[in-house]
Each structure stands twice: as structure tokens, then as C-alpha cells.
PDB file of C-alpha atoms and ligand atoms in Angstrom:
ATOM      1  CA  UNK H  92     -20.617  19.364  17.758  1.00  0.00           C
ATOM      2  CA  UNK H  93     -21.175  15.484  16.403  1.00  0.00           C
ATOM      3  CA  UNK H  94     -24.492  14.125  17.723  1.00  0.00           C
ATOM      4  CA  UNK H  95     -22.954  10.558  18.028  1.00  0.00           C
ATOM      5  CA  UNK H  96     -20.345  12.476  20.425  1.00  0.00           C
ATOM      6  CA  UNK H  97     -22.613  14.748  22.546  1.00  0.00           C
ATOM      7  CA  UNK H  98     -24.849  10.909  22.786  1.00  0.00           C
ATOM      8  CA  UNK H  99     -21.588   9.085  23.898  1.00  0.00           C
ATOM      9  CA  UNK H 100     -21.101  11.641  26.719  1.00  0.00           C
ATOM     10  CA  UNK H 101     -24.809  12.200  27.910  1.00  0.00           C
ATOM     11  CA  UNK H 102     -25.054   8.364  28.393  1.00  0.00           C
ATOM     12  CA  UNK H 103     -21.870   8.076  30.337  1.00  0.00           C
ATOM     13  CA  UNK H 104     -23.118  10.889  32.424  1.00  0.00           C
ATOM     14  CA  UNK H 105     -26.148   9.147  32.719  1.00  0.00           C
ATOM     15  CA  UNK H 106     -24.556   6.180  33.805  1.00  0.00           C
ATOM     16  CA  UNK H 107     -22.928   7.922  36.479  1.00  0.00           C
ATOM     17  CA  UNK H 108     -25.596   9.923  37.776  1.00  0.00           C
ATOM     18  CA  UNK H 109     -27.992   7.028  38.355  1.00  0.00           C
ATOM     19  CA  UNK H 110     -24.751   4.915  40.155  1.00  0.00           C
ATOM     20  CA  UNK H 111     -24.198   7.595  42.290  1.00  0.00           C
ATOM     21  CA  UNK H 112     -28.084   8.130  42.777  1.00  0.00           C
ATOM     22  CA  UNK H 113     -28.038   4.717  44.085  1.00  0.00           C
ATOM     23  CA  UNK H 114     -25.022   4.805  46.026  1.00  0.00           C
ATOM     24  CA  UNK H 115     -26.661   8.228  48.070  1.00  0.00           C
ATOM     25  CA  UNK H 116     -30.093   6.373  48.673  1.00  0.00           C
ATOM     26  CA  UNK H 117     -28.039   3.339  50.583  1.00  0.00           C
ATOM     27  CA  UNK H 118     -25.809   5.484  52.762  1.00  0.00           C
ATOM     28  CA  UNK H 119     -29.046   8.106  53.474  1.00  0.00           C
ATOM     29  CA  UNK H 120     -30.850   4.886  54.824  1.00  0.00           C
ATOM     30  CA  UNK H 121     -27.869   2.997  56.255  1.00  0.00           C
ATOM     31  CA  UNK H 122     -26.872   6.396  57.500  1.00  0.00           C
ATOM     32  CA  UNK H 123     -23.332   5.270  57.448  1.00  0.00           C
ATOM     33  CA  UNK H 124     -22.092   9.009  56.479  1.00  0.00           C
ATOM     34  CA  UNK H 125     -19.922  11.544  58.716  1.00  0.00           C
ATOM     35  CA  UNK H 126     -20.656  15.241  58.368  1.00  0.00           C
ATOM     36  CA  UNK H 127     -17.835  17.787  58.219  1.00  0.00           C
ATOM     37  CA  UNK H 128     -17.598  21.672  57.747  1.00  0.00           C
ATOM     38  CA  UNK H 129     -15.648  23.353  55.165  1.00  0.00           C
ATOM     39  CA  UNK H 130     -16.455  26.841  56.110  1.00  0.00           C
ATOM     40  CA  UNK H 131     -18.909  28.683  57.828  1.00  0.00           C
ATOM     41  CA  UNK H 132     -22.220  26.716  56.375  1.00  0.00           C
ATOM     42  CA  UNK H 133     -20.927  24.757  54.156  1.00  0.00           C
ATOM     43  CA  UNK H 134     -20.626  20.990  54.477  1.00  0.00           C
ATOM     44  CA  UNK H 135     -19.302  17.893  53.094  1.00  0.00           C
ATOM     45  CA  UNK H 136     -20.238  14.141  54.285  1.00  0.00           C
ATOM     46  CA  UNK H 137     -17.856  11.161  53.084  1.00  0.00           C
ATOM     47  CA  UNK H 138     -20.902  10.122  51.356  1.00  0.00           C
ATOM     48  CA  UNK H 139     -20.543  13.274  48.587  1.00  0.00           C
ATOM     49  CA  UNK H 140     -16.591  11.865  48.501  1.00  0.00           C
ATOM     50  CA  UNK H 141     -17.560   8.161  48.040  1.00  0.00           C
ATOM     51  CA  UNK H 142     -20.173   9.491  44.901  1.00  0.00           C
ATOM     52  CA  UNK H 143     -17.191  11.850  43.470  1.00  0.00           C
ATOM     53  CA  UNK H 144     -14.956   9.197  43.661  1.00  0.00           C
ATOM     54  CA  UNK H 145     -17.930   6.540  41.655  1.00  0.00           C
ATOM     55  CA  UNK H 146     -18.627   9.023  39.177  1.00  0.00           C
ATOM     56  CA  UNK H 147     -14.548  10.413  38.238  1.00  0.00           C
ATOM     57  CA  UNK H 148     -14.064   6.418  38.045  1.00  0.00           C
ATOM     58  CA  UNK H 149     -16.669   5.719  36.084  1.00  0.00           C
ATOM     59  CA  UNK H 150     -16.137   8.566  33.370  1.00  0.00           C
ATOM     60  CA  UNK H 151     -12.389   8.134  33.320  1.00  0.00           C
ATOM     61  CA  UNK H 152     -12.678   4.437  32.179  1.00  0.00           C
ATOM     62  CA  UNK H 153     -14.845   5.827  29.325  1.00  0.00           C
ATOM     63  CA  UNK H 154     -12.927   8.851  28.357  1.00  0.00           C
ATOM     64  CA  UNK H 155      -9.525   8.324  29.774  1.00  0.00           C
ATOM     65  CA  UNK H 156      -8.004  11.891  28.344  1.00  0.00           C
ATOM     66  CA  UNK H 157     -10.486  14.248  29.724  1.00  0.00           C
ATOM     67  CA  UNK H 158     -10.135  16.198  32.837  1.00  0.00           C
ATOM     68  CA  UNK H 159     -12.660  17.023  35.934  1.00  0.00           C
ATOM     69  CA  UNK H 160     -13.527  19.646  38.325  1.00  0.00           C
ATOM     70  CA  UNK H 161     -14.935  18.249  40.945  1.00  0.00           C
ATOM     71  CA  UNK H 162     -16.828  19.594  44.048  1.00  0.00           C
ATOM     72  CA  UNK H 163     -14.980  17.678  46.684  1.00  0.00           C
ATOM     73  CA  UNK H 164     -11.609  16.600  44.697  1.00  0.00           C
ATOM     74  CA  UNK H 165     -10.935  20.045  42.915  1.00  0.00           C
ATOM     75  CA  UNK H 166      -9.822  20.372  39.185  1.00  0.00           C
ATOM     76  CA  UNK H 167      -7.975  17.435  38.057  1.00  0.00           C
ATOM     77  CA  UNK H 168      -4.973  18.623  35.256  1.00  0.00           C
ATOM     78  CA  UNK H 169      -6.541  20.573  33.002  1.00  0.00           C
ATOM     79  CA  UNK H 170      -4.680  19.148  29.335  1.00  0.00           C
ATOM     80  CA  UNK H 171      -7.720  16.970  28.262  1.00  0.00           C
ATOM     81  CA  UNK H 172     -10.061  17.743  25.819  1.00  0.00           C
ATOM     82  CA  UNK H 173     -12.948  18.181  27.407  1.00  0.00           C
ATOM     83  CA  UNK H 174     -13.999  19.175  31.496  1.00  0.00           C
ATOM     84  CA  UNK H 175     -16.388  17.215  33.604  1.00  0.00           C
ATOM     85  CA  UNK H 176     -17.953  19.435  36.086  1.00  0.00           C
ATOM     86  CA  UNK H 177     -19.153  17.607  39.275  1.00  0.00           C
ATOM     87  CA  UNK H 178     -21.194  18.054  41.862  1.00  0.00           C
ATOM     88  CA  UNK H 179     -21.607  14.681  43.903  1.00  0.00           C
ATOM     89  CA  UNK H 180     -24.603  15.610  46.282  1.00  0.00           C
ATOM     90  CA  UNK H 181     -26.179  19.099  45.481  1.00  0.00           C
ATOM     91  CA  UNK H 182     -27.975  19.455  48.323  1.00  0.00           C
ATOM     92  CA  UNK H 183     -25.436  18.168  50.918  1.00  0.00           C
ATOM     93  CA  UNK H 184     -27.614  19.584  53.974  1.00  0.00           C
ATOM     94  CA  UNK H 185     -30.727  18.120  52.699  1.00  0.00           C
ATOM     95  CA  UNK H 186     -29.057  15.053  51.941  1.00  0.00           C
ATOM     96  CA  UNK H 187     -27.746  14.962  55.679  1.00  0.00           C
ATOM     97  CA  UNK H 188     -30.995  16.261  57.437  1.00  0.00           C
ATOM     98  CA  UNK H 189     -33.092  13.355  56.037  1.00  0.00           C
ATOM     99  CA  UNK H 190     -34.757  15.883  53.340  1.00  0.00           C
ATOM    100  CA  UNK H 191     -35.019  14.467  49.948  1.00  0.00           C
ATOM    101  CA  UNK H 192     -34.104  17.640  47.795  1.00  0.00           C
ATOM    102  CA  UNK H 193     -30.423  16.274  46.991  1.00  0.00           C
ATOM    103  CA  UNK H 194     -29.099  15.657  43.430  1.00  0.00           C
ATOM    104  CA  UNK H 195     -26.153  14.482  41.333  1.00  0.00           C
ATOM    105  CA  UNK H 196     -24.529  16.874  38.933  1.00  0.00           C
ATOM    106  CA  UNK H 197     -22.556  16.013  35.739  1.00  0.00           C
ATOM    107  CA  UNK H 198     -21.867  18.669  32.962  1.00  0.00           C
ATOM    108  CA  UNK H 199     -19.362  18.103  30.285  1.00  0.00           C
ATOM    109  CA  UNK H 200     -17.755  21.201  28.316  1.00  0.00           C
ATOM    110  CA  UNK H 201     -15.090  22.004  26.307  1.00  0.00           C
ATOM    111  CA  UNK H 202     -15.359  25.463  26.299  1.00  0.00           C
ATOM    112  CA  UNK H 203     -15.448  27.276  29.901  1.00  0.00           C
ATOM    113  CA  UNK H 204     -18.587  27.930  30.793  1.00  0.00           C
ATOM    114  CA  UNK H 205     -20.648  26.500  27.917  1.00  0.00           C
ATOM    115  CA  UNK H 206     -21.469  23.085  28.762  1.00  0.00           C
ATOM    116  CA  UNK H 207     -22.655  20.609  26.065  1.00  0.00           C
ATOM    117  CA  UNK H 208     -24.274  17.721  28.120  1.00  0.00           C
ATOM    118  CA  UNK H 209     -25.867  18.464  31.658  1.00  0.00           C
ATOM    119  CA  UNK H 210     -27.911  15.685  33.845  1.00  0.00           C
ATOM    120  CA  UNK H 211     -29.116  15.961  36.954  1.00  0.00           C
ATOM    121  CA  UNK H 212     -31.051  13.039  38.552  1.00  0.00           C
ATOM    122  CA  UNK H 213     -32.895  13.176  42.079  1.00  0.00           C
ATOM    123  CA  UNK H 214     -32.539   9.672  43.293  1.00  0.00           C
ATOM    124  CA  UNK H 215     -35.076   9.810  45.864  1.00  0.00           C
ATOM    125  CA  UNK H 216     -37.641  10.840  43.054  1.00  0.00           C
ATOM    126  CA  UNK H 217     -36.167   8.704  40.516  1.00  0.00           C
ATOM    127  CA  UNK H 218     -36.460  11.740  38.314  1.00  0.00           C
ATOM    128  CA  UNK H 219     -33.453  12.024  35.623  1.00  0.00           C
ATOM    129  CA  UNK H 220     -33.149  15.435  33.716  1.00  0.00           C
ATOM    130  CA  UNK H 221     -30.672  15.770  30.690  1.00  0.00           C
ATOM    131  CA  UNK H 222     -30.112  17.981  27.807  1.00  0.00           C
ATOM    132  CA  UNK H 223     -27.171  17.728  24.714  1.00  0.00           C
ATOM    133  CA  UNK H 224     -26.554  20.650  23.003  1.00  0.00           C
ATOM    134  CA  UNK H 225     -29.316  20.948  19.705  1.00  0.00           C
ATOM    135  CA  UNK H 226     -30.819  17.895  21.364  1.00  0.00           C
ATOM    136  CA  UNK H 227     -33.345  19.053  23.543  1.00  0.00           C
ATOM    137  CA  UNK H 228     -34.107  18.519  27.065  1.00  0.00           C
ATOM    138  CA  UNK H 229     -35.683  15.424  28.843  1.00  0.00           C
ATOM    139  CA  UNK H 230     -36.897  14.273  32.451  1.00  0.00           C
ATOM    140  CA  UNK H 231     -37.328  10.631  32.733  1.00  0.00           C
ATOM    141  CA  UNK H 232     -37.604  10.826  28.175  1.00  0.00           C
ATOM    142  CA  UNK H 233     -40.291  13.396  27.503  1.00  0.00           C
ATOM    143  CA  UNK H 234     -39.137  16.756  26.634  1.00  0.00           C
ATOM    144  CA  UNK H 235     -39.679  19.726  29.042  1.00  0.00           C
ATOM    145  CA  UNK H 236     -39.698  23.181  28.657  1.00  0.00           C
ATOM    146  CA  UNK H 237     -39.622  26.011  30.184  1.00  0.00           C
ATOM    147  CA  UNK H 238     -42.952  27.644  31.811  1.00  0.00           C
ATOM    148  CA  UNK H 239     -45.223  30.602  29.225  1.00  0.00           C
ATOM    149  CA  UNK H 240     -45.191  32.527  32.432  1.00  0.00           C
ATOM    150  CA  UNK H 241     -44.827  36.778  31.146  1.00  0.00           C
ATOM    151  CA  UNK H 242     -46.106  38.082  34.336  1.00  0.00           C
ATOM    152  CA  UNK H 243     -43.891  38.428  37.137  1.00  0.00           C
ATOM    153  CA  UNK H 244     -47.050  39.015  38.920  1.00  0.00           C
ATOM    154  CA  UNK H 245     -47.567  35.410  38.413  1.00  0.00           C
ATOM    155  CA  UNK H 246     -44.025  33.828  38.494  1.00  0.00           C
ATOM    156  CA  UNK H 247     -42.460  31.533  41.218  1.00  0.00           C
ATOM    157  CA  UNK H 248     -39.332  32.786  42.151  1.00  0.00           C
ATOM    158  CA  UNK H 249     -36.186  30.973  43.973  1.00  0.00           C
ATOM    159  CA  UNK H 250     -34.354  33.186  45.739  1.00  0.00           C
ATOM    160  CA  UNK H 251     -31.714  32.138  48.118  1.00  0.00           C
ATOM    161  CA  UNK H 252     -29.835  34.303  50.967  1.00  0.00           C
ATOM    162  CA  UNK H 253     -25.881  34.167  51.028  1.00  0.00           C
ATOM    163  CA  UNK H 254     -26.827  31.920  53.781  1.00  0.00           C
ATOM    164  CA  UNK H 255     -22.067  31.887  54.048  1.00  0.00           C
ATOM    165  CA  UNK H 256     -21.516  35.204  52.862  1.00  0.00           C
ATOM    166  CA  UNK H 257     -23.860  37.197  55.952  1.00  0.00           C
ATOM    167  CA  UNK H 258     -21.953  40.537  54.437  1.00  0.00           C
ATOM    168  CA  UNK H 259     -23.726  40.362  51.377  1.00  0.00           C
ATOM    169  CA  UNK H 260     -27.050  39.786  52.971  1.00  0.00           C
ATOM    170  CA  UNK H 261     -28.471  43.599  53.418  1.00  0.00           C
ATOM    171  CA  UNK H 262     -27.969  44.259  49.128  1.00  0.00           C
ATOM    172  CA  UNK H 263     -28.999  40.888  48.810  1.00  0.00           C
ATOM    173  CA  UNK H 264     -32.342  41.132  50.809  1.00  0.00           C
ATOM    174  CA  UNK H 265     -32.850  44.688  49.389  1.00  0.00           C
ATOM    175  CA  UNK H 266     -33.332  43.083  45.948  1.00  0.00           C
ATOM    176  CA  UNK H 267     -35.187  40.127  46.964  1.00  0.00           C
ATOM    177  CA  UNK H 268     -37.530  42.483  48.683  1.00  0.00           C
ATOM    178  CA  UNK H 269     -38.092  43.894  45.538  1.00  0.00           C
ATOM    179  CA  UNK H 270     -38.282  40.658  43.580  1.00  0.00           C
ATOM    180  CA  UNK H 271     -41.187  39.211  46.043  1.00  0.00           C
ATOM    181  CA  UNK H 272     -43.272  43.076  45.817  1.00  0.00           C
ATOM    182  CA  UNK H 273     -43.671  42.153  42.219  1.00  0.00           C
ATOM    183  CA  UNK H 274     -43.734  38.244  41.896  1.00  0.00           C
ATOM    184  CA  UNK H 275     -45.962  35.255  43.018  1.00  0.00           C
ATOM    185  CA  UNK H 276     -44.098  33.987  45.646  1.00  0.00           C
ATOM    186  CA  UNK H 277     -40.754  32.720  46.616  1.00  0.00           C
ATOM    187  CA  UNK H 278     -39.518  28.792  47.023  1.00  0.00           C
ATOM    188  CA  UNK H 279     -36.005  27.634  48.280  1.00  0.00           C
ATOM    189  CA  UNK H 280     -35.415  23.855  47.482  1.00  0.00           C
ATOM    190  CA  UNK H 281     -31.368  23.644  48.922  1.00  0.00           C
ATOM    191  CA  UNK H 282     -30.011  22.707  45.494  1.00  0.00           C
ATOM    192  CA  UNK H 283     -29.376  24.708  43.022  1.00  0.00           C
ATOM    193  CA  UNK H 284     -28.867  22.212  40.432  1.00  0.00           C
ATOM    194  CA  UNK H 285     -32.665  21.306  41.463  1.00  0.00           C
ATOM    195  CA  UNK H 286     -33.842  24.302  41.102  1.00  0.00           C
ATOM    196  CA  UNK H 287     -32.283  25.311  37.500  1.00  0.00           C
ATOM    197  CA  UNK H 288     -34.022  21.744  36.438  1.00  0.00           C
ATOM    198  CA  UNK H 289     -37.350  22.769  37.554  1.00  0.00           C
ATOM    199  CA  UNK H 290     -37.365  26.330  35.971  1.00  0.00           C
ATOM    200  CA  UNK H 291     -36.582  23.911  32.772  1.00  0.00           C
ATOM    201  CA  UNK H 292     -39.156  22.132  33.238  1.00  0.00           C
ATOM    202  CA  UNK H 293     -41.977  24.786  33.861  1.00  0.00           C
ATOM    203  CA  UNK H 294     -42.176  24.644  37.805  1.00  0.00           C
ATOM    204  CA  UNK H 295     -40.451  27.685  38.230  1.00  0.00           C
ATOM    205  CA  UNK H 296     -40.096  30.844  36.776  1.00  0.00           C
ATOM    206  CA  UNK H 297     -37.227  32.429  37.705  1.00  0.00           C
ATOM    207  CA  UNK H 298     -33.899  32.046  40.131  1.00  0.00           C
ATOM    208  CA  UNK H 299     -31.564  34.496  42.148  1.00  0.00           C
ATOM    209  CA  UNK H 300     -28.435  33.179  44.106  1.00  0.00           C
ATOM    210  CA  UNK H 301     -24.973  34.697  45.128  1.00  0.00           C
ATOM    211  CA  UNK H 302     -21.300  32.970  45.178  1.00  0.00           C
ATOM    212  CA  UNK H 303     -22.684  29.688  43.524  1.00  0.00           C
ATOM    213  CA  UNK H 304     -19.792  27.307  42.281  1.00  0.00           C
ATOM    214  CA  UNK H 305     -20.132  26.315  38.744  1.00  0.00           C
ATOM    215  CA  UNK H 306     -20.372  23.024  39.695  1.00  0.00           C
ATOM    216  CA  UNK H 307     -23.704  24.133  41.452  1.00  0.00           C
ATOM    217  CA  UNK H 308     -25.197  25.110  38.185  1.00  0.00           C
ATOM    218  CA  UNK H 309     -23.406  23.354  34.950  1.00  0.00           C
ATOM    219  CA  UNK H 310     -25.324  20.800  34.481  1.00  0.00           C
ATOM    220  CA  UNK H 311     -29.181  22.708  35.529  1.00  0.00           C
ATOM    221  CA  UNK H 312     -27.993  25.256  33.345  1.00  0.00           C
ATOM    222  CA  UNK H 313     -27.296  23.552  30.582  1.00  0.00           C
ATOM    223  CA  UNK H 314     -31.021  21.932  30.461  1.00  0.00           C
ATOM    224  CA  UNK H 315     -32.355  24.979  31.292  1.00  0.00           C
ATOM    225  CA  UNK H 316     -30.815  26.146  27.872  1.00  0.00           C
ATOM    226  CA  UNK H 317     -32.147  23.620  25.749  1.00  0.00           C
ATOM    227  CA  UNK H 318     -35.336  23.840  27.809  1.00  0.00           C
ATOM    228  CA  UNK H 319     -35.504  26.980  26.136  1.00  0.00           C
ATOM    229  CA  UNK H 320     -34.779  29.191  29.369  1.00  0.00           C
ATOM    230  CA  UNK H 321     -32.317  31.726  30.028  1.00  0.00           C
ATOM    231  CA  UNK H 322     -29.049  32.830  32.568  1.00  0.00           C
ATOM    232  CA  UNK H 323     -26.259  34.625  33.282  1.00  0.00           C
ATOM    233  CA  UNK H 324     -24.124  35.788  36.062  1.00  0.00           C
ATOM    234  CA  UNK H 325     -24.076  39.085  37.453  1.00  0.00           C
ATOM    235  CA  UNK H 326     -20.111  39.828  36.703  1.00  0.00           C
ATOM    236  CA  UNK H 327     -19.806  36.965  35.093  1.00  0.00           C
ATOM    237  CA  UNK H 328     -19.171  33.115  35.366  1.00  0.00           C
ATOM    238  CA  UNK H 329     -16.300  31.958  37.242  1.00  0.00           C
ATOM    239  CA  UNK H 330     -15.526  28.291  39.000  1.00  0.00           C
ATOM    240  CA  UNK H 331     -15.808  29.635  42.158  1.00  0.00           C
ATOM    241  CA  UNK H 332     -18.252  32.758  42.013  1.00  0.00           C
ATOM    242  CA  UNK H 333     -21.378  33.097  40.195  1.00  0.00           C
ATOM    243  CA  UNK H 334     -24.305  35.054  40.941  1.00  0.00           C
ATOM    244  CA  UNK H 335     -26.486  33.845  38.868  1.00  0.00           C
ATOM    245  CA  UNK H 336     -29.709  35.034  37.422  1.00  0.00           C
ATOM    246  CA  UNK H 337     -31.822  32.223  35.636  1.00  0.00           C
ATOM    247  CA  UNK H 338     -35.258  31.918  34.372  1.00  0.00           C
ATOM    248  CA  UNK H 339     -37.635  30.951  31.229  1.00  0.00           C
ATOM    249  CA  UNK H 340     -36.232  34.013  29.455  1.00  0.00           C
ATOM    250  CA  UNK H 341     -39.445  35.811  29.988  1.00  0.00           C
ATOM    251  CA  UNK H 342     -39.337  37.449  32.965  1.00  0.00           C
ATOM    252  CA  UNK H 343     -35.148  37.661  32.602  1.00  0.00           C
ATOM    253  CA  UNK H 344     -35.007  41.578  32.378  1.00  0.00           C
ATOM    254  CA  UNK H 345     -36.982  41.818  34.999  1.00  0.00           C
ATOM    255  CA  UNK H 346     -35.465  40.475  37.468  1.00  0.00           C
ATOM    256  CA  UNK H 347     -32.564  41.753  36.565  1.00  0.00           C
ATOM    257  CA  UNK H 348     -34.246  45.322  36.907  1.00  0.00           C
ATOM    258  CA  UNK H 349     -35.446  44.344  40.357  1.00  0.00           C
ATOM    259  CA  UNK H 350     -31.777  43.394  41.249  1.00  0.00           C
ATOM    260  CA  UNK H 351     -29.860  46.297  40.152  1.00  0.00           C
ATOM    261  CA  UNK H 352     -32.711  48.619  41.679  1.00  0.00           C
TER     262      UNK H 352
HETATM  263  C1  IPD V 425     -25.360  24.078  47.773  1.00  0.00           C
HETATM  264  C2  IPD V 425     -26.759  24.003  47.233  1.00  0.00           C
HETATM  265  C3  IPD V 425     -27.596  25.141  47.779  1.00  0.00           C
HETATM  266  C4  IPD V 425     -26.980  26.476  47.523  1.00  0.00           C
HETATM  267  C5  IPD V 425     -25.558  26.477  48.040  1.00  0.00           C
HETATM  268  C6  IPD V 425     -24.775  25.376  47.346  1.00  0.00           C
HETATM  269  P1  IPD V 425     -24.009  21.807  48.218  1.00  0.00           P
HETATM  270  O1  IPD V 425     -24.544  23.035  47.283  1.00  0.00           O
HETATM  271  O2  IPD V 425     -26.768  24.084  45.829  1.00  0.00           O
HETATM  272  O3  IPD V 425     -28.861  25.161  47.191  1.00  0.00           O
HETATM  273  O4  IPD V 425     -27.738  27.454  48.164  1.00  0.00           O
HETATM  274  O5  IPD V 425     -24.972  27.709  47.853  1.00  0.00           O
HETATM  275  O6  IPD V 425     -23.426  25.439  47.668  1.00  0.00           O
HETATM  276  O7  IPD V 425     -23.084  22.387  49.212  1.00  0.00           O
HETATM  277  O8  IPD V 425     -25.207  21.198  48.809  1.00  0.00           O
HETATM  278  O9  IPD V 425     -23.330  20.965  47.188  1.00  0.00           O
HETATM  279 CA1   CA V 426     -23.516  22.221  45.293  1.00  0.00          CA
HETATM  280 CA1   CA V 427     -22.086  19.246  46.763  1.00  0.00          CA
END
């Protein structure tokens, strides 16, 4: 892929991102937001609608044939050359509960599942991470990478409970059980976008969620990539259902061990 191409993309993202970073900060403090359920633990403010909207409007202006899949608005028709995944506020619950742990999400791909540009910015920290494809990846414009960590004795895990899917939870806490009997210790931030950025950056070590949307991870995963790390989804990636194992690539077969038993 054309440099000048991936560069045009990443700084639209960009663009977005920090818009919509700003836009979150002034309804969090004017708390002018309504929460609403989708299903069972899983919620959407007008505030994640108002960013999806800022962000598809911004993008479209700059690449008018491309098409999006969206948290909150769905896939838009899917002719164009390339497909923006979104995620307006990952984090929603943070976001709505006053904690700062909420991000935006952009990814851009042409190919399913392989995206080319990911950014994900934390407004309240004013910390921006992006990655291109053969470009590297970046927080605030020094490079990060992933963490030396070998020892799952030493790593820091996330693991996160299928805190909407309770009939997954006694095979799910069967192999996090296992996974915090040989690791460090476990951390839950509330996004997973978040959380895929700071494996890529060396805070973490390694990451186990069920029934993630791709728009969760897109744009985390594709800086953890260039970051150096490593993931992949337990039967696969899908929009709607990945359960994904990430991590610096080191400890990757391990956890995957402790998972399968
Ligand atoms: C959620 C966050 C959370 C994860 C959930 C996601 P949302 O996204 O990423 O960390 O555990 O499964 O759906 O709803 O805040 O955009
Ligand atoms: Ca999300
Ligand atoms: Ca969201």
C-alpha cells in the first residue's frame, strides 16, 4: 500500500478522533447526554451518536466513496473502496459513570479484518495512539512498542468476563482461573480499544475477551501490530463476534494454552 495513501487516511482519522475527543469532554462535563440500553449491559448515550455522526461527516467529506461500519449507525453500503470501522465512545459506561477510561476508535481497511490505519485517542488524557501499515506505531509522536515481558509469571493480563453473555461465564472463568495461577495479575480498564493500545505500548502484556465487535478492536489492533504485538480470535474474526486473544507475541501461546485447558 502507497505511503502518501495510508498518510492521507491516518490524518483524516486523526482529525476525527481528536474532534470527537473534544466533542465527549464537553458533553461529559456539561453532562448533557441520555443513557439508553441496547441489551442486557450494553449501553448507548446520544453523546456516542452525536461523535458517530462528527466523525462519518468528517471522513465522508474527505473520502466521499468509501463506506463505514459504525458502532451506533451500522454498516453503511458496502460498494466503496475502503471500510471505516467506528467506535464513537469505547468505553460507553466509563464515559457515563464519570470514569475517564473512554476512547474514540477509527480503523480503515480494505480487506476484512486487516486494517491499515488504526487511532485511538483518550481525550481525557490527551493521549493519541496511531499506527499505518509498515509505518510504525506512535502515542502522542514517539514510537511504542510492545513490552520484552517472556514470563507469564511476570505479565499483566486483561481479562474481561462476558459481563452480557452470563452463559459463557463458567468456561470463561475456568480459563481465567488458569490465566491468573500463572500470570502477574489481572487489570480491566472498560475499553477494549484501551486496552489493545496499552499492550502496544508496553503496559500490558497480554488480553482475553469474549463476543467483542470488531469495532471494539480495529483500530487497538492494528497498533498493536505495528507495535510489534500479536492477536487473533478464537474461531475467528467476525463484525459481530470475536474472542480475541492479544498480547506482545511473547506470551501468545500461552495464553492460548491456558484457554483451551
Ligand atoms: C465495550 C468496551 C468494554 C468491553 C465491551 C465493549 P462500548 O464497548 O470495549 O471494554 O468489555 O465488551 O462492548 O460498549 O463501551 O463501546
Ligand atoms: Ca466498544
Ligand atoms: Ca461504543
Amino acid at each position: 500500500m502507497d505511503q502518501a495513501i495510508l498518510r492521507q487516511h491516518l490524518d483524516v482519522a486523526i482529525a476525527a478522533a481528536r474532534a470527537a475527543g473534544s466533542q465527549a469532554i464537553a458533553a461529559e462535563m456539561s453532562k448533557h447526554f441520555h443513557v439508553t440500553t441496547k441489551h442486557t449491559n450494553d449501553f448507548v448515550t446520544d453523546a456516542d451518536k452525536e461523535n458517530e455522526k462528527l466523525i462519518i461527516g468528517m471522513i465522508r467529506k474527505a473520502f466521499p466513496d468509501e463506506s463505514f461500519f459504525g458502532e451506533e449507525s451500522g454498516e453503511s453500503d458496502a460498494s466503496g473502496t475502503g471500510r471505516w470501522v467506528i467506535d464513537p465512545i469505547d468505553g460507553t459506561t466509563n464515559f457515563f459513570r464519570g470514569v475517564p477510561d473512554f476512547v474514540i476508535s477509527i480503523a480503515w481497511e480494505i480487506e476484512k479484518y486487516h486494517p491499515l490505519v488504526g487511532v485511538v485517542y483518550v481525550p481525557s488524557q490527551k493521549e493519541l495512539f496511531y499506527a499505518a501499515e509498515g509505518m510504525g506505531a506512535f502515542c502522542n509522536g514517539v514510537p511504542i512498542h510492545v513490552s520484552t515481558v517472556s514470563d507469564p509469571k511476570m505479565a499483566l493480563m486483561v481479562c474481561v468476563p462476558p459481563h452480557r453473555h452470563h452463559a459463557c461465564a463458567d468456561a470463561y472463568f475456568a480459563a481465567e482461573r488458569r490465566l491468573f495461577d500463572g500470570c502477574s495479575d489481572i487489570r480491566s480498564f472498560g475499553s477494549a480499544a484501551l486496552e489493545c493500545a496499552y499492550i502496544a505500548a508496553g503496559r500490558l502484556d497480554g488480553y482475553y475477551e469474549l463476543l467483542l465487535g470488531w469495532y471494539d478492536i480495529a483500530a487497538g489492533l492494528a497498533i498493536l501490530r505495528e507495535a510489534g504485538g500479536k492477536a487473533d480470535c478464537v474461531g475467528g474474526f467476525s463484525d459481530t463476534r470475536c474472542d480475541v486473544v492479544a498480547s506482545n507475541g511473547l506470551i501468545h501461546d500461552w495464553i492460548h494454552q491456558q484457554i483451551h485447558g
